[in-house]
mmCIF file of N, CA, C and O in Angstrom:
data_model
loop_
_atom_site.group_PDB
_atom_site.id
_atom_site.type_symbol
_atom_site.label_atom_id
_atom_site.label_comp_id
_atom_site.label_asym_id
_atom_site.label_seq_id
_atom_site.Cartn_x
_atom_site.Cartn_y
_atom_site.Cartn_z
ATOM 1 N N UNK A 1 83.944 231.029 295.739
ATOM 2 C CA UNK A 1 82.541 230.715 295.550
ATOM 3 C C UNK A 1 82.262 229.242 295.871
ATOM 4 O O UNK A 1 81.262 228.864 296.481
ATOM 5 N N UNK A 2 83.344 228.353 295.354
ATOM 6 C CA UNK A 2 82.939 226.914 295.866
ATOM 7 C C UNK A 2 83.300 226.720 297.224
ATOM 8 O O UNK A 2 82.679 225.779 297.719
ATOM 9 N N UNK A 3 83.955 227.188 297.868
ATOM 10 C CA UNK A 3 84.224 226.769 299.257
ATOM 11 C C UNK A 3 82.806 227.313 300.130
ATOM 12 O O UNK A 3 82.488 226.728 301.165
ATOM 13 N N UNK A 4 82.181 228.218 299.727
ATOM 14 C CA UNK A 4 80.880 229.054 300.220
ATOM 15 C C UNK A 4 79.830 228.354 300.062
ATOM 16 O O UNK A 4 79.020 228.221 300.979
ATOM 17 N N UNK A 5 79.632 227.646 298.564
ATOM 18 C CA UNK A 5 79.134 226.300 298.623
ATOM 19 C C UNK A 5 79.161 224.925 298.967
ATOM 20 O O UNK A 5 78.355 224.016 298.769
ATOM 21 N N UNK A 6 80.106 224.966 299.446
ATOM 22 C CA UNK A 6 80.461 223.045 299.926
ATOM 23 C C UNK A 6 80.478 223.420 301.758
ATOM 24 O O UNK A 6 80.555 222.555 302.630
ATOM 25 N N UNK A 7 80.398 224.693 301.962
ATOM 26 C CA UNK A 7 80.197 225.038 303.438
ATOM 27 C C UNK A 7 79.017 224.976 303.636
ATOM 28 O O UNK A 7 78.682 224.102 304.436
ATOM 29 N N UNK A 8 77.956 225.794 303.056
ATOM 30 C CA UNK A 8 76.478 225.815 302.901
ATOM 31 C C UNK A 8 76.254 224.319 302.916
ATOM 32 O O UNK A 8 75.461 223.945 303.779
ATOM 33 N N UNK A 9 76.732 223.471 302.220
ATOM 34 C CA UNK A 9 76.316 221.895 302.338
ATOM 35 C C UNK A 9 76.637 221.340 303.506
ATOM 36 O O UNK A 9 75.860 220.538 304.024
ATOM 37 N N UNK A 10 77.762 221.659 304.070
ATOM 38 C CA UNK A 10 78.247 220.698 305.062
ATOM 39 C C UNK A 10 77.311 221.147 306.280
ATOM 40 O O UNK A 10 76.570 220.431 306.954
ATOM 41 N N UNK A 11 77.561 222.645 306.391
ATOM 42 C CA UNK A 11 76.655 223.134 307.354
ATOM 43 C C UNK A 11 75.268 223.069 307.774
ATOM 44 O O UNK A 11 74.869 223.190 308.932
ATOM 45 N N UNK A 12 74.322 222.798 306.371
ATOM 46 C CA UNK A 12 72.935 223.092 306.625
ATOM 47 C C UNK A 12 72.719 221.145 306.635
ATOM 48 O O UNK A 12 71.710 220.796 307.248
ATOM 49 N N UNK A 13 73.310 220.333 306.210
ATOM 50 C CA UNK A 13 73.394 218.898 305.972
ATOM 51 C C UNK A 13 73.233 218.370 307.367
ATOM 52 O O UNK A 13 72.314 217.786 307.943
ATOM 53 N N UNK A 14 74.909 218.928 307.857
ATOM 54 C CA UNK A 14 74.455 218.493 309.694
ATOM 55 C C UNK A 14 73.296 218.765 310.464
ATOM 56 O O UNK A 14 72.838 218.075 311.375
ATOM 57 N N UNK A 15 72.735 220.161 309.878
ATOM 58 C CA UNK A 15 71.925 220.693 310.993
ATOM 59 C C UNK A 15 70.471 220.004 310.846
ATOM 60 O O UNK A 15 69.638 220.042 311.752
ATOM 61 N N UNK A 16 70.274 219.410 309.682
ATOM 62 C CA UNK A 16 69.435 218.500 309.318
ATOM 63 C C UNK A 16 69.293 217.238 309.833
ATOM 64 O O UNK A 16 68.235 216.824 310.307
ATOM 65 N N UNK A 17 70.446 216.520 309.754
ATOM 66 C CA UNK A 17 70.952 214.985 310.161
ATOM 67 C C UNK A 17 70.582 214.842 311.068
ATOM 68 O O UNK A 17 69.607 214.112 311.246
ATOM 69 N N UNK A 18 71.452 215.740 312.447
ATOM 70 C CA UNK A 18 71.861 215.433 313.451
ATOM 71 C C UNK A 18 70.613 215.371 314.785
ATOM 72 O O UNK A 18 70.514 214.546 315.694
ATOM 73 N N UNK A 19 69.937 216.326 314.540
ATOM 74 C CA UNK A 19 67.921 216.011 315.269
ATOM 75 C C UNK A 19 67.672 214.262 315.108
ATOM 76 O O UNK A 19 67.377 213.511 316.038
ATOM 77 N N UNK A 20 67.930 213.775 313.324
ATOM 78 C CA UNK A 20 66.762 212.747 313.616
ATOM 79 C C UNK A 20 68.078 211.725 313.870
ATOM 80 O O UNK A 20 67.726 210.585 313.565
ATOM 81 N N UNK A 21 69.310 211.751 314.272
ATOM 82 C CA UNK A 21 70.170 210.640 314.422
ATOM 83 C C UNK A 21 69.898 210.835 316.147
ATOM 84 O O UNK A 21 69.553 209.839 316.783
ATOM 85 N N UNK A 22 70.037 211.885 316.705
ATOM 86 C CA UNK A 22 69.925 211.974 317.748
ATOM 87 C C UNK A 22 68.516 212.083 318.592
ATOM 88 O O UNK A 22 68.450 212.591 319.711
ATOM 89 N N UNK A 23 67.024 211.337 317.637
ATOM 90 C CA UNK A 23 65.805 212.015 318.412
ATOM 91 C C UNK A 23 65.952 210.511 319.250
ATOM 92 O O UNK A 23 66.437 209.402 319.026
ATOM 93 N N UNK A 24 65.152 211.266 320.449
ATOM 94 C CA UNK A 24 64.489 211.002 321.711
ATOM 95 C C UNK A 24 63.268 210.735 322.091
ATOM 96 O O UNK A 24 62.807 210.125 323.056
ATOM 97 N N UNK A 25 62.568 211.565 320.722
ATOM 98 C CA UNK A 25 60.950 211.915 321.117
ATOM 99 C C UNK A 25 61.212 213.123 321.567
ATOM 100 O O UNK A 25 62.170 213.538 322.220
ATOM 101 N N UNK A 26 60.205 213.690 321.128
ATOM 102 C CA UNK A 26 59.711 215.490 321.586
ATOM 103 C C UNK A 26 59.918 216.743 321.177
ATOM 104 O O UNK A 26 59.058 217.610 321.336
ATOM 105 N N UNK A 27 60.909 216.940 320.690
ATOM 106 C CA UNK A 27 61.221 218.239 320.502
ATOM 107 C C UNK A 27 61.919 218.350 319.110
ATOM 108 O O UNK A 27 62.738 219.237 318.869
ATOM 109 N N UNK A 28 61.401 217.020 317.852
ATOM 110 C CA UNK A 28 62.555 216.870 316.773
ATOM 111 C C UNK A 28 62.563 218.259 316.251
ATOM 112 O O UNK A 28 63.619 218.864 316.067
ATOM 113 N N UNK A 29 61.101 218.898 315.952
ATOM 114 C CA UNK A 29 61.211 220.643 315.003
ATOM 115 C C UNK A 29 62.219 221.434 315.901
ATOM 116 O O UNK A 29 63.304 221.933 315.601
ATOM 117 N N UNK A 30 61.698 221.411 316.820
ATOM 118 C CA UNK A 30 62.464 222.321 317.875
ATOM 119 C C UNK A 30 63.616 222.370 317.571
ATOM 120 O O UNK A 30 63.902 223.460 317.076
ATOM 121 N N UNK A 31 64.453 221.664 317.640
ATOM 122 C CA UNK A 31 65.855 220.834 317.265
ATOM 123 C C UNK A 31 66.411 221.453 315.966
ATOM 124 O O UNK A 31 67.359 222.192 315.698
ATOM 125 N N UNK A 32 65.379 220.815 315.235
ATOM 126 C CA UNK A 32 65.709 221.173 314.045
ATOM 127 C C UNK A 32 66.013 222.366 313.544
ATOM 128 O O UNK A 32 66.840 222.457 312.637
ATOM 129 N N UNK A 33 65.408 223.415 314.047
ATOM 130 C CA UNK A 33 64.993 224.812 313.565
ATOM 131 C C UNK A 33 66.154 225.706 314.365
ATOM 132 O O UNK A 33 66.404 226.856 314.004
ATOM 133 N N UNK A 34 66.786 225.121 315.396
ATOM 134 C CA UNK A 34 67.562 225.679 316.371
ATOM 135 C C UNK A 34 69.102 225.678 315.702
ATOM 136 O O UNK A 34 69.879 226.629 315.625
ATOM 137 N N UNK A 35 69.351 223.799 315.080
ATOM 138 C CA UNK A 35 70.477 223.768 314.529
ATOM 139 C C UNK A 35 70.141 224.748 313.072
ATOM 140 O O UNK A 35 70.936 225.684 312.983
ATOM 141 N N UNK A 36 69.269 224.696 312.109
ATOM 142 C CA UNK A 36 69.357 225.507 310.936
ATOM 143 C C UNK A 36 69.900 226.869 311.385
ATOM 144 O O UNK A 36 71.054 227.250 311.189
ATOM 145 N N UNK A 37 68.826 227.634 312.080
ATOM 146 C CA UNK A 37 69.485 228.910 312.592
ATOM 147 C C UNK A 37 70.862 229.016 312.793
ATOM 148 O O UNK A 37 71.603 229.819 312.226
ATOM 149 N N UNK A 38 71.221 228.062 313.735
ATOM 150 C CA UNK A 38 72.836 228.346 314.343
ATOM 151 C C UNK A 38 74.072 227.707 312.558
ATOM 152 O O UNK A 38 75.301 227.656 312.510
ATOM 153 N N UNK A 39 73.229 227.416 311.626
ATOM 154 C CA UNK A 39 73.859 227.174 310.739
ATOM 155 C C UNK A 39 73.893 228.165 309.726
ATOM 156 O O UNK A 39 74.775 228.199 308.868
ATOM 157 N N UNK A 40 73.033 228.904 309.795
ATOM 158 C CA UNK A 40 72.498 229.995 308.944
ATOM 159 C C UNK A 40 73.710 231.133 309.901
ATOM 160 O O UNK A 40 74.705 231.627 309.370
ATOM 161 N N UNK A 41 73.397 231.304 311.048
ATOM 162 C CA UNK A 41 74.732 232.159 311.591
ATOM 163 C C UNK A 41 75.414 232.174 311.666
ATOM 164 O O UNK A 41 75.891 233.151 312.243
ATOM 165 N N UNK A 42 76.437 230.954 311.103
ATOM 166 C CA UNK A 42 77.607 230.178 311.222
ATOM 167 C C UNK A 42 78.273 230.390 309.752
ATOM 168 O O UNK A 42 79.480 230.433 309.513
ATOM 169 N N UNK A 43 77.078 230.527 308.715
ATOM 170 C CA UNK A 43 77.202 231.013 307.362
ATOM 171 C C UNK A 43 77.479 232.294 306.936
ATOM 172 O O UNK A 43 78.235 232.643 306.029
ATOM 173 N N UNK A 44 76.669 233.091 307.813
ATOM 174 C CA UNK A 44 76.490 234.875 307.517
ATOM 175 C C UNK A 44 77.814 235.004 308.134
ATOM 176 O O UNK A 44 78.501 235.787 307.478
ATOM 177 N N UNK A 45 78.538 234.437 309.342
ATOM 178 C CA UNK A 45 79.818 235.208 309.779
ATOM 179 C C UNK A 45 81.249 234.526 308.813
ATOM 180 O O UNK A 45 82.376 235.015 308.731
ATOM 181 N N UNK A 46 80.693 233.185 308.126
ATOM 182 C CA UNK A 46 81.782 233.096 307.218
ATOM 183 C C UNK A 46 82.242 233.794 305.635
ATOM 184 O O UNK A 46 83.247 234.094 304.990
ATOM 185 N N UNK A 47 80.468 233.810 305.528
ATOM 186 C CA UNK A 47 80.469 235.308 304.340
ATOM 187 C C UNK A 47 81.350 236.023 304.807
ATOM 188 O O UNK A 47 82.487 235.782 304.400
ATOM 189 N N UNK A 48 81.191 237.068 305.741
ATOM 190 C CA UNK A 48 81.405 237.973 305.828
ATOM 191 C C UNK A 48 83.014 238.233 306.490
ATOM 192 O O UNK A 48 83.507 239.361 306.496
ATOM 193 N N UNK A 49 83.726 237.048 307.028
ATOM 194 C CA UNK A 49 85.476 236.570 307.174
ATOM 195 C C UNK A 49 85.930 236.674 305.845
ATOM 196 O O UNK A 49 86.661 237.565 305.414
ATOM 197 N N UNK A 50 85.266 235.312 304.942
ATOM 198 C CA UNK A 50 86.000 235.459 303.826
ATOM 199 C C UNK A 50 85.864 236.654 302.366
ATOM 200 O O UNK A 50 86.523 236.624 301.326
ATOM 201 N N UNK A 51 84.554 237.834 302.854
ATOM 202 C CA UNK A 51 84.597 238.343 301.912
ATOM 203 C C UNK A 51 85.520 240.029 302.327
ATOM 204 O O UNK A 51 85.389 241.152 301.841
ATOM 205 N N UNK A 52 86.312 239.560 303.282
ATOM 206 C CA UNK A 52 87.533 241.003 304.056
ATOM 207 C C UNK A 52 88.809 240.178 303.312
ATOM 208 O O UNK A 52 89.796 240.798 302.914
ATOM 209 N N UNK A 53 88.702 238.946 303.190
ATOM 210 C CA UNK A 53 89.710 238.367 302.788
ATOM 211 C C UNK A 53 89.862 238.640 301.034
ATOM 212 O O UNK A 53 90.719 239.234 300.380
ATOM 213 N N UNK A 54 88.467 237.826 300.597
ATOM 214 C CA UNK A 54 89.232 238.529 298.962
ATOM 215 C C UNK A 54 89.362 239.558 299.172
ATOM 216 O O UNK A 54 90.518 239.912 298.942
ATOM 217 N N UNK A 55 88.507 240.601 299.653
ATOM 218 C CA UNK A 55 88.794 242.243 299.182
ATOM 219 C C UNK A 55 90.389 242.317 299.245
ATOM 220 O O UNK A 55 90.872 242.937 298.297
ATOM 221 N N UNK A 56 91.014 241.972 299.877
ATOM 222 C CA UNK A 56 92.321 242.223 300.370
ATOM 223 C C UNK A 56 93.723 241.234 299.610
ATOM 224 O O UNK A 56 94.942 241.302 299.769
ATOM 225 N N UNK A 57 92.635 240.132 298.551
ATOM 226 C CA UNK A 57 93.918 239.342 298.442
ATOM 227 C C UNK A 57 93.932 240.127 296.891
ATOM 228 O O UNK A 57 94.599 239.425 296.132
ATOM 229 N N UNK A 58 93.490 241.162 296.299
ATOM 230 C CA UNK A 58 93.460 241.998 295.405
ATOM 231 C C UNK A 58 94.374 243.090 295.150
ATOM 232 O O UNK A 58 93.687 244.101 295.009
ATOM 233 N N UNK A 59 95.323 243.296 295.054
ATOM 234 C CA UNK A 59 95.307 245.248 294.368
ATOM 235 C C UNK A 59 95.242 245.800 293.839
ATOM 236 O O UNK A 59 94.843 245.391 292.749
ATOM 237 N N UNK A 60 95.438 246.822 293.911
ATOM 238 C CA UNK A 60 94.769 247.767 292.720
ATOM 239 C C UNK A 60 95.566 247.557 291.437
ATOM 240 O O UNK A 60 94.866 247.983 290.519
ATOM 241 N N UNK A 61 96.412 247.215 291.095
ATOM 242 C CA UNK A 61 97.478 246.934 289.722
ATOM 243 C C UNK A 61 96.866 245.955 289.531
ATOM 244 O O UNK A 61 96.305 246.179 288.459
ATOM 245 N N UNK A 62 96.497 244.681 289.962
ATOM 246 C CA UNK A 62 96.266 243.606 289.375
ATOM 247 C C UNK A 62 94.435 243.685 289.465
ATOM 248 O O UNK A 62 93.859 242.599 289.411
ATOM 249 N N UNK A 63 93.828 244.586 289.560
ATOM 250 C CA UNK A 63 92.399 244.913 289.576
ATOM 251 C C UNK A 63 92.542 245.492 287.849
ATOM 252 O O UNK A 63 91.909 244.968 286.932
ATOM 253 N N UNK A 64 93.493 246.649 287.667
ATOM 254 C CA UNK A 64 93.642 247.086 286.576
ATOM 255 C C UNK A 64 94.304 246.391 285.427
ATOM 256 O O UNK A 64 94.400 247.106 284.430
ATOM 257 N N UNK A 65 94.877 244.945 285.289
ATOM 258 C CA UNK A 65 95.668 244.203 284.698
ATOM 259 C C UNK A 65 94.221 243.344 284.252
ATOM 260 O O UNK A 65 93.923 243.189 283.068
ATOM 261 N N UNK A 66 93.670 242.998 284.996
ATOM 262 C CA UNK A 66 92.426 242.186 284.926
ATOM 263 C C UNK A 66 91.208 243.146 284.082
ATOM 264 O O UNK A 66 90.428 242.829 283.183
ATOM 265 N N UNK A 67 91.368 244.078 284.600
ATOM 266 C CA UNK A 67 89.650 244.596 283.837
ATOM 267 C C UNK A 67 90.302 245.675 282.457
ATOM 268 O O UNK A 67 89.557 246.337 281.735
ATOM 269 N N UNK A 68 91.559 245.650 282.352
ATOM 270 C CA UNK A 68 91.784 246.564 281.079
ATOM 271 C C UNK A 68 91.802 245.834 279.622
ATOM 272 O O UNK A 68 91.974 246.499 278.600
#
């Protein structure tokens, strides 16, 4: 759960930053809205890596050791 959160930070942080370190003039929303997205997709495919991973770092004995 914290690594999902300190990713969400690092990720959506840059995609913020990096428009107004790098503006030019013109297109800062543009920019902006392009890196969020590609950070937001960058998020949904790490959900979804690391949540094949817990399922799997589990078994069923120690599922039943835990919830009995």
């Amino acid at each position: 759960m914290l690594r999902r959160i300190l990713a969400a930070l690092i990720l959506l942080g840059a995609a913020t930053i990096i428009p107004f370190v790098r503006y030019q003039g013109g297109h800062l929303w543009f920019e902006l809205l392009v890196n969020v997205i590609a950070a937001l997709g960058a998020l949904a495919f790490l959900h979804f890596r690391w949540r094949g991973q817990e399922r799997r770092a589990m078994t069923r004995g120690q599922m039943k050791d835990i919830f009995e």
